[in-house]
Amino acid sequence: MTGLLVTGSDGQLGRALLVEAAARGLSAEGHDVDTLDIRDPEAVRQMLNWIRPAALVNTAAFTAVDACESQEDEAMAINGTAVGHLAAACDLTGTVLVQISTDYVFSGDADRPYREDDPPAPISAYGRTKLRGEELAAGAKEHLIVRTAWLYGIGGRNFVEAIRRQIEGGAERLRVVDDQRGSPTFAGDLATAILDLLDVGARGIVHGVNAGSTTWYGFAREIVRQLRAEVDVEPVPTGDVPRPARRPRNSVLETRRLTTLLGRPMPEWPDALARYLEATCTS
Ligand SMILES: NC(=O)c1ccc[n+]([C@@H]2O[C@H](COP(=O)([O-])OP(=O)(O)OC[C@H]3O[C@@H](n4cnc5c(N)ncnc54)[C@H](OP(=O)(O)O)[C@@H]3O)[C@@H](O)[C@H]2O)c1
């Protein structure tokens, strides 16, 4: 592959992709909203025409899940409509569009991991806007849609940092939801997988999450354990922590397709967490 364009490049996954591309000696360019607002179709077309990348990975998104409930139009403009601009521009330059999507396109009612071809049925505004993004990305001649979940990356606002902040703030007890299940996913591992998927010419929908699954409570306990912190973690039901947006009960994504395409599974989530903490611990 010669040439990668990353949109939303100041975000968790965008940064990780640029690091991974640099490590591979790939020519890569990143833009966030200040230099390329993906809502602007003319700016998108000009940028693609100027760079003519082999692939565009769109990590730009309105990711504040609760805020999407009251700002669905704004979220749709970024997570949905703008992806159509990217798809149209990619078709003009022969660029592969890689759209990053989410477990939130599913209802979470299934009692097994979700497969790529399971019918989406979002239960939140965020999920609806991301599903629209998938539909528009699928209109690009060459497209790859990578659904991920429970993402955390270096320099980002994420669950690991929220737990770490509470520990450092002197909390003695954390109350964490224990009835939502998913696969915590390190942006560095996902970036590696995305570039490998491009290398093998993957197209269509692929699920990309770290291997294994847990609940938010299980994830919090593992963070506390790996940080060797003296904090109690109490499991609570979702109903005890009311939030504007509904969350899927089951967010576990099946990754058999990715494993077959790459000839290897994704790393296990506790191992990924250890590498993230090693990279981000200051003391
Ligand atoms: N985080 C998760 O748990 C999770 C789970 C499943 C899927 N995903 C998906 O994975 C992808 C990457 O997520 P992430 O956690 O890396 O997101 P992130 O850290 O929130 O980064 C998204 C970036 O996009 C930028 N952006 C927003 N509007 C834009 C626009 N109009 N034009 C260009 N850039 C814009 C944001 O800027 P501002 O910060 O200034 O808004 C931010 O820098 C997203 O597609 C997300 O939907 C995330």
Short mmCIF file of C-alpha atoms and ligand atoms in Angstrom, two decimals:
data_model
loop_
_atom_site.label_atom_id
_atom_site.label_comp_id
_atom_site.label_asym_id
_atom_site.label_seq_id
_atom_site.Cartn_x
_atom_site.Cartn_y
_atom_site.Cartn_z
CA MET A 1 0.00 0.00 0.00
CA THR A 2 1.35 3.45 -0.87
CA GLY A 3 -0.20 6.31 0.99
CA LEU A 4 -2.65 6.50 3.82
CA LEU A 5 -4.95 9.35 4.82
CA VAL A 6 -6.36 9.29 8.36
CA THR A 7 -9.30 11.53 9.26
CA GLY A 8 -10.02 12.31 12.93
CA SER A 9 -6.29 11.87 13.44
CA ASP A 10 -6.12 13.52 16.90
CA GLY A 11 -8.41 10.83 18.31
CA GLN A 12 -7.40 7.58 19.99
CA LEU A 13 -7.45 5.38 16.90
CA GLY A 14 -6.25 8.10 14.53
CA ARG A 15 -3.09 8.62 16.56
CA ALA A 16 -2.46 4.88 16.81
CA LEU A 17 -2.81 4.48 13.04
CA LEU A 18 -0.24 7.19 12.36
CA VAL A 19 2.19 5.58 14.84
CA GLU A 20 1.70 2.16 13.24
CA ALA A 21 2.05 3.55 9.72
CA ALA A 22 5.31 5.31 10.68
CA ALA A 23 6.65 2.08 12.20
CA ARG A 24 6.01 0.37 8.85
CA GLY A 25 7.61 3.16 6.85
CA LEU A 26 4.30 3.94 5.14
CA SER A 27 3.65 7.43 3.85
CA ALA A 28 0.72 8.62 5.93
CA GLU A 29 -0.98 11.92 6.58
CA GLY A 30 -3.45 12.72 9.33
CA HIS A 31 -6.06 15.47 9.54
CA ASP A 32 -8.49 16.34 12.30
CA VAL A 33 -11.42 18.75 12.17
CA ASP A 34 -9.20 21.86 12.24
CA THR A 35 -7.55 20.98 8.90
CA LEU A 36 -10.17 18.69 7.34
CA ASP A 37 -13.77 18.85 8.50
CA ILE A 38 -15.31 15.75 6.94
CA ARG A 39 -18.70 17.51 6.85
CA ASP A 40 -17.37 19.73 4.05
CA PRO A 41 -17.72 17.77 0.77
CA GLU A 42 -15.62 20.18 -1.29
CA ALA A 43 -12.77 20.17 1.25
CA VAL A 44 -12.89 16.36 1.33
CA ARG A 45 -12.81 16.11 -2.47
CA GLN A 46 -9.89 18.55 -2.75
CA MET A 47 -7.88 16.76 -0.05
CA LEU A 48 -8.37 13.35 -1.68
CA ASN A 49 -7.51 14.78 -5.07
CA TRP A 50 -4.35 16.36 -3.66
CA ILE A 51 -3.07 13.34 -1.70
CA ARG A 52 -4.54 10.52 -3.82
CA PRO A 53 -3.98 7.97 -1.05
CA ALA A 54 -4.36 4.24 -1.59
CA ALA A 55 -6.58 4.13 1.49
CA LEU A 56 -8.48 6.59 3.67
CA VAL A 57 -9.20 5.43 7.23
CA ASN A 58 -12.04 7.47 8.66
CA THR A 59 -11.75 7.52 12.45
CA ALA A 60 -13.47 10.93 12.73
CA ALA A 61 -16.69 10.69 14.69
CA PHE A 62 -19.04 12.28 17.19
CA THR A 63 -18.21 9.75 19.90
CA ALA A 64 -19.97 11.28 22.92
CA VAL A 65 -22.64 8.58 23.13
CA ASP A 66 -24.88 10.31 25.68
CA ALA A 67 -24.67 13.72 23.96
CA CYS A 68 -25.84 12.07 20.72
CA GLU A 69 -29.28 11.55 22.32
CA SER A 70 -29.90 15.31 22.45
CA GLN A 71 -27.75 16.22 19.40
CA GLU A 72 -28.69 13.52 16.92
CA ASP A 73 -28.68 15.89 13.92
CA GLU A 74 -25.13 17.08 14.71
CA ALA A 75 -24.02 13.49 15.28
CA MET A 76 -25.69 12.34 12.04
CA ALA A 77 -23.85 15.05 10.08
CA ILE A 78 -20.49 13.61 11.20
CA ASN A 79 -21.16 9.90 11.76
CA GLY A 80 -23.58 9.51 8.85
CA THR A 81 -23.83 12.13 6.10
CA ALA A 82 -20.10 13.00 6.02
CA VAL A 83 -19.22 9.37 5.31
CA GLY A 84 -21.14 9.74 2.06
CA HIS A 85 -18.84 12.64 1.11
CA LEU A 86 -15.81 10.47 1.83
CA ALA A 87 -17.24 7.58 -0.21
CA ALA A 88 -17.92 9.83 -3.23
CA ALA A 89 -14.43 11.37 -3.08
CA CYS A 90 -12.75 7.97 -2.67
CA ASP A 91 -14.51 6.71 -5.80
CA LEU A 92 -13.09 9.63 -7.80
CA THR A 93 -9.50 8.86 -6.75
CA GLY A 94 -9.66 5.05 -6.65
CA THR A 95 -9.09 5.11 -2.87
CA VAL A 96 -10.20 2.33 -0.51
CA LEU A 97 -12.51 3.76 2.16
CA VAL A 98 -12.03 2.21 5.58
CA GLN A 99 -14.89 3.22 7.85
CA ILE A 100 -14.63 2.55 11.58
CA SER A 101 -17.89 1.44 13.12
CA THR A 102 -19.18 0.08 16.36
CA ASP A 103 -20.89 -2.66 18.38
CA TYR A 104 -23.63 -0.05 19.01
CA VAL A 105 -25.19 -0.87 15.64
CA PHE A 106 -26.54 -3.99 17.40
CA SER A 107 -29.29 -4.14 20.01
CA GLY A 108 -27.27 -6.32 22.38
CA ASP A 109 -30.15 -8.75 22.84
CA ALA A 110 -28.36 -11.75 21.30
CA ASP A 111 -27.08 -14.46 23.62
CA ARG A 112 -23.96 -15.11 21.53
CA PRO A 113 -21.21 -12.94 19.97
CA TYR A 114 -22.44 -10.84 17.03
CA ARG A 115 -21.36 -11.89 13.54
CA GLU A 116 -20.70 -9.47 10.68
CA ASP A 117 -23.93 -10.47 8.91
CA ASP A 118 -26.24 -10.26 11.92
CA PRO A 119 -28.98 -7.67 11.34
CA PRO A 120 -28.17 -4.31 12.95
CA ALA A 121 -30.82 -2.85 15.27
CA PRO A 122 -29.38 0.15 17.15
CA ILE A 123 -30.99 1.20 20.45
CA SER A 124 -29.32 4.63 20.70
CA ALA A 125 -28.94 7.78 18.61
CA TYR A 126 -25.19 7.13 18.38
CA GLY A 127 -25.87 3.64 17.05
CA ARG A 128 -28.35 4.96 14.46
CA THR A 129 -25.87 7.56 13.19
CA LYS A 130 -23.02 5.04 12.99
CA LEU A 131 -25.25 2.58 11.12
CA ARG A 132 -26.02 5.32 8.57
CA GLY A 133 -22.25 5.78 8.21
CA GLU A 134 -21.90 2.06 7.46
CA GLU A 135 -24.63 2.24 4.82
CA LEU A 136 -22.97 5.20 3.09
CA ALA A 137 -19.48 3.65 3.31
CA ALA A 138 -20.87 0.52 1.67
CA GLY A 139 -21.72 2.72 -1.32
CA ALA A 140 -18.01 3.26 -2.04
CA LYS A 141 -16.66 1.00 -4.80
CA GLU A 142 -13.80 -0.19 -2.57
CA HIS A 143 -14.71 -0.25 1.10
CA LEU A 144 -13.84 -1.95 4.35
CA ILE A 145 -15.99 -1.42 7.44
CA VAL A 146 -14.25 -2.35 10.68
CA ARG A 147 -16.54 -2.60 13.71
CA THR A 148 -14.82 -2.27 17.04
CA ALA A 149 -15.89 -1.78 20.68
CA TRP A 150 -14.80 -0.56 24.12
CA LEU A 151 -11.82 1.26 22.60
CA TYR A 152 -9.00 2.86 24.58
CA GLY A 153 -5.86 4.42 23.17
CA ILE A 154 -2.85 6.45 24.18
CA GLY A 155 -3.70 10.11 24.74
CA GLY A 156 -7.45 9.47 24.76
CA ARG A 157 -10.35 9.96 27.13
CA ASN A 158 -11.37 6.42 27.88
CA PHE A 159 -12.52 3.97 30.55
CA VAL A 160 -9.00 3.04 31.68
CA GLU A 161 -8.17 6.69 32.28
CA ALA A 162 -11.48 7.25 34.09
CA ILE A 163 -10.63 4.41 36.49
CA ARG A 164 -7.05 5.61 36.87
CA ARG A 165 -8.24 9.15 37.66
CA GLN A 166 -10.54 7.87 40.40
CA ILE A 167 -7.73 5.79 41.92
CA GLU A 168 -5.32 8.73 41.83
CA GLY A 169 -8.05 10.93 43.31
CA GLY A 170 -8.06 8.71 46.40
CA ALA A 171 -11.28 6.76 45.78
CA GLU A 172 -11.58 3.76 48.08
CA ARG A 173 -14.49 2.09 46.32
CA LEU A 174 -15.57 2.07 42.67
CA ARG A 175 -19.09 1.08 41.60
CA VAL A 176 -19.00 -0.41 38.11
CA VAL A 177 -21.68 -1.91 35.86
CA ASP A 178 -21.59 -5.71 35.72
CA ASP A 179 -24.42 -6.54 33.29
CA GLN A 180 -22.94 -5.25 30.02
CA ARG A 181 -20.43 -7.51 28.29
CA GLY A 182 -17.85 -6.62 25.65
CA SER A 183 -14.24 -6.84 24.53
CA PRO A 184 -11.96 -4.01 25.71
CA THR A 185 -9.85 -3.09 22.69
CA PHE A 186 -6.48 -1.33 22.59
CA ALA A 187 -6.29 1.17 19.73
CA GLY A 188 -2.68 0.12 19.02
CA ASP A 189 -3.75 -3.48 18.36
CA LEU A 190 -6.68 -2.32 16.26
CA ALA A 191 -4.42 -0.05 14.18
CA THR A 192 -2.10 -2.99 13.50
CA ALA A 193 -5.06 -5.14 12.47
CA ILE A 194 -6.50 -2.44 10.16
CA LEU A 195 -3.22 -2.02 8.26
CA ASP A 196 -2.84 -5.80 8.05
CA LEU A 197 -6.41 -6.08 6.72
CA LEU A 198 -5.55 -3.53 4.03
CA ASP A 199 -2.40 -5.48 3.18
CA VAL A 200 -4.42 -8.66 2.55
CA GLY A 201 -7.04 -6.75 0.52
CA ALA A 202 -9.94 -7.28 2.95
CA ARG A 203 -13.27 -5.73 1.91
CA GLY A 204 -16.79 -5.67 3.34
CA ILE A 205 -17.45 -5.79 7.09
CA VAL A 206 -14.89 -7.16 9.57
CA HIS A 207 -15.16 -7.21 13.36
CA GLY A 208 -11.96 -6.04 15.09
CA VAL A 209 -11.72 -6.32 18.87
CA ASN A 210 -9.19 -7.80 21.29
CA ALA A 211 -9.80 -11.47 22.10
CA GLY A 212 -11.88 -12.54 25.09
CA SER A 213 -14.66 -10.64 26.80
CA THR A 214 -15.64 -9.29 30.19
CA THR A 215 -18.01 -6.81 31.83
CA TRP A 216 -17.15 -3.20 32.71
CA TYR A 217 -16.80 -4.47 36.29
CA GLY A 218 -14.37 -7.19 35.16
CA PHE A 219 -12.45 -4.64 33.12
CA ALA A 220 -12.23 -2.25 36.11
CA ARG A 221 -11.02 -5.06 38.38
CA GLU A 222 -8.29 -5.98 35.92
CA ILE A 223 -7.19 -2.32 35.64
CA VAL A 224 -7.03 -2.07 39.44
CA ARG A 225 -5.13 -5.37 39.65
CA GLN A 226 -2.59 -4.42 36.99
CA LEU A 227 -2.07 -0.99 38.61
CA ARG A 228 -1.63 -2.77 41.98
CA ALA A 229 -4.08 -0.30 43.51
CA GLU A 230 -5.79 -0.80 46.88
CA VAL A 231 -9.36 -0.08 45.79
CA ASP A 232 -12.58 -2.07 46.17
CA VAL A 233 -14.61 -2.57 43.03
CA GLU A 234 -18.33 -3.16 43.56
CA PRO A 235 -20.48 -4.69 40.78
CA VAL A 236 -23.74 -2.81 40.14
CA PRO A 237 -26.57 -3.22 37.62
CA THR A 238 -26.94 -0.74 34.73
CA GLY A 239 -30.10 0.61 36.34
CA ASP A 240 -28.03 1.94 39.27
CA VAL A 241 -26.05 4.23 36.94
CA PRO A 242 -28.70 5.98 34.81
CA ARG A 243 -27.43 7.60 31.62
CA PRO A 244 -29.21 9.27 28.68
CA ALA A 245 -28.27 6.63 26.07
CA ARG A 246 -29.17 2.95 26.31
CA ARG A 247 -26.19 0.59 25.97
CA PRO A 248 -26.22 -2.90 24.41
CA ARG A 249 -26.24 -5.62 27.12
CA ASN A 250 -24.14 -7.84 24.87
CA SER A 251 -21.46 -6.01 22.85
CA VAL A 252 -19.30 -9.06 22.13
CA LEU A 253 -18.27 -9.22 18.46
CA GLU A 254 -17.23 -12.47 16.82
CA THR A 255 -13.81 -12.11 15.17
CA ARG A 256 -13.56 -15.36 13.19
CA ARG A 257 -13.49 -13.46 9.88
CA LEU A 258 -10.58 -11.27 11.00
CA THR A 259 -8.70 -14.32 12.33
CA THR A 260 -9.13 -16.12 8.99
CA LEU A 261 -8.13 -13.07 6.94
CA LEU A 262 -5.01 -12.35 9.01
CA GLY A 263 -4.10 -15.93 9.87
CA ARG A 264 -3.90 -14.94 13.54
CA PRO A 265 -6.28 -13.91 16.31
CA MET A 266 -6.20 -10.50 17.97
CA PRO A 267 -4.20 -10.42 21.26
CA GLU A 268 -6.15 -11.20 24.47
CA TRP A 269 -7.61 -8.09 26.13
CA PRO A 270 -5.73 -8.39 29.50
CA ASP A 271 -2.43 -8.62 27.58
CA ALA A 272 -3.40 -5.56 25.53
CA LEU A 273 -4.26 -3.66 28.71
CA ALA A 274 -0.84 -4.49 30.18
CA ARG A 275 0.90 -3.05 27.12
CA TYR A 276 -1.26 0.08 27.25
CA LEU A 277 -0.53 0.62 30.95
CA GLU A 278 3.18 0.06 30.38
CA ALA A 279 3.14 2.68 27.63
CA THR A 280 1.17 5.22 29.66
CA CYS A 281 2.44 4.79 33.25
CA THR A 282 4.58 7.73 34.24
CA SER A 283 6.02 6.28 37.46
N1 LIG B 1 -14.26 4.95 21.70
C1 LIG B 1 -14.92 3.79 21.64
O1 LIG B 1 -15.15 3.12 22.66
C2 LIG B 1 -15.40 3.27 20.32
C3 LIG B 1 -16.10 2.05 20.29
C4 LIG B 1 -16.54 1.56 19.06
C5 LIG B 1 -16.27 2.27 17.89
N2 LIG B 1 -15.63 3.46 17.96
C6 LIG B 1 -15.39 4.17 16.71
O2 LIG B 1 -13.99 4.17 16.49
C7 LIG B 1 -13.61 5.37 15.81
C8 LIG B 1 -12.47 6.03 16.56
O3 LIG B 1 -12.89 6.29 17.89
P1 LIG B 1 -11.96 7.10 18.90
O4 LIG B 1 -12.26 6.61 20.26
O5 LIG B 1 -10.55 7.11 18.39
O6 LIG B 1 -12.61 8.55 18.71
P2 LIG B 1 -12.11 9.94 19.33
O7 LIG B 1 -10.93 9.74 20.22
O8 LIG B 1 -13.32 10.62 19.85
O9 LIG B 1 -11.57 10.68 18.01
C9 LIG B 1 -12.44 11.15 17.01
C10 LIG B 1 -11.76 12.36 16.39
O10 LIG B 1 -12.59 12.85 15.33
C11 LIG B 1 -12.59 14.25 15.42
N3 LIG B 1 -13.72 14.83 14.72
C12 LIG B 1 -14.96 15.11 15.20
N4 LIG B 1 -15.71 15.69 14.25
C13 LIG B 1 -14.94 15.78 13.14
C14 LIG B 1 -15.15 16.31 11.84
N5 LIG B 1 -16.31 16.87 11.50
N6 LIG B 1 -14.14 16.23 10.94
C15 LIG B 1 -12.95 15.70 11.28
N7 LIG B 1 -12.69 15.19 12.51
C16 LIG B 1 -13.67 15.24 13.42
C17 LIG B 1 -12.63 14.50 16.92
O11 LIG B 1 -12.31 15.84 17.22
P3 LIG B 1 -12.96 16.48 18.58
O12 LIG B 1 -12.42 15.68 19.73
O13 LIG B 1 -12.49 17.88 18.51
O14 LIG B 1 -14.46 16.32 18.43
C18 LIG B 1 -11.59 13.51 17.40
O15 LIG B 1 -10.28 14.02 17.34
C19 LIG B 1 -14.88 6.21 15.69
O16 LIG B 1 -15.45 5.99 14.43
C20 LIG B 1 -15.80 5.63 16.75
O17 LIG B 1 -17.15 5.80 16.39
C21 LIG B 1 -15.17 3.97 19.14
#
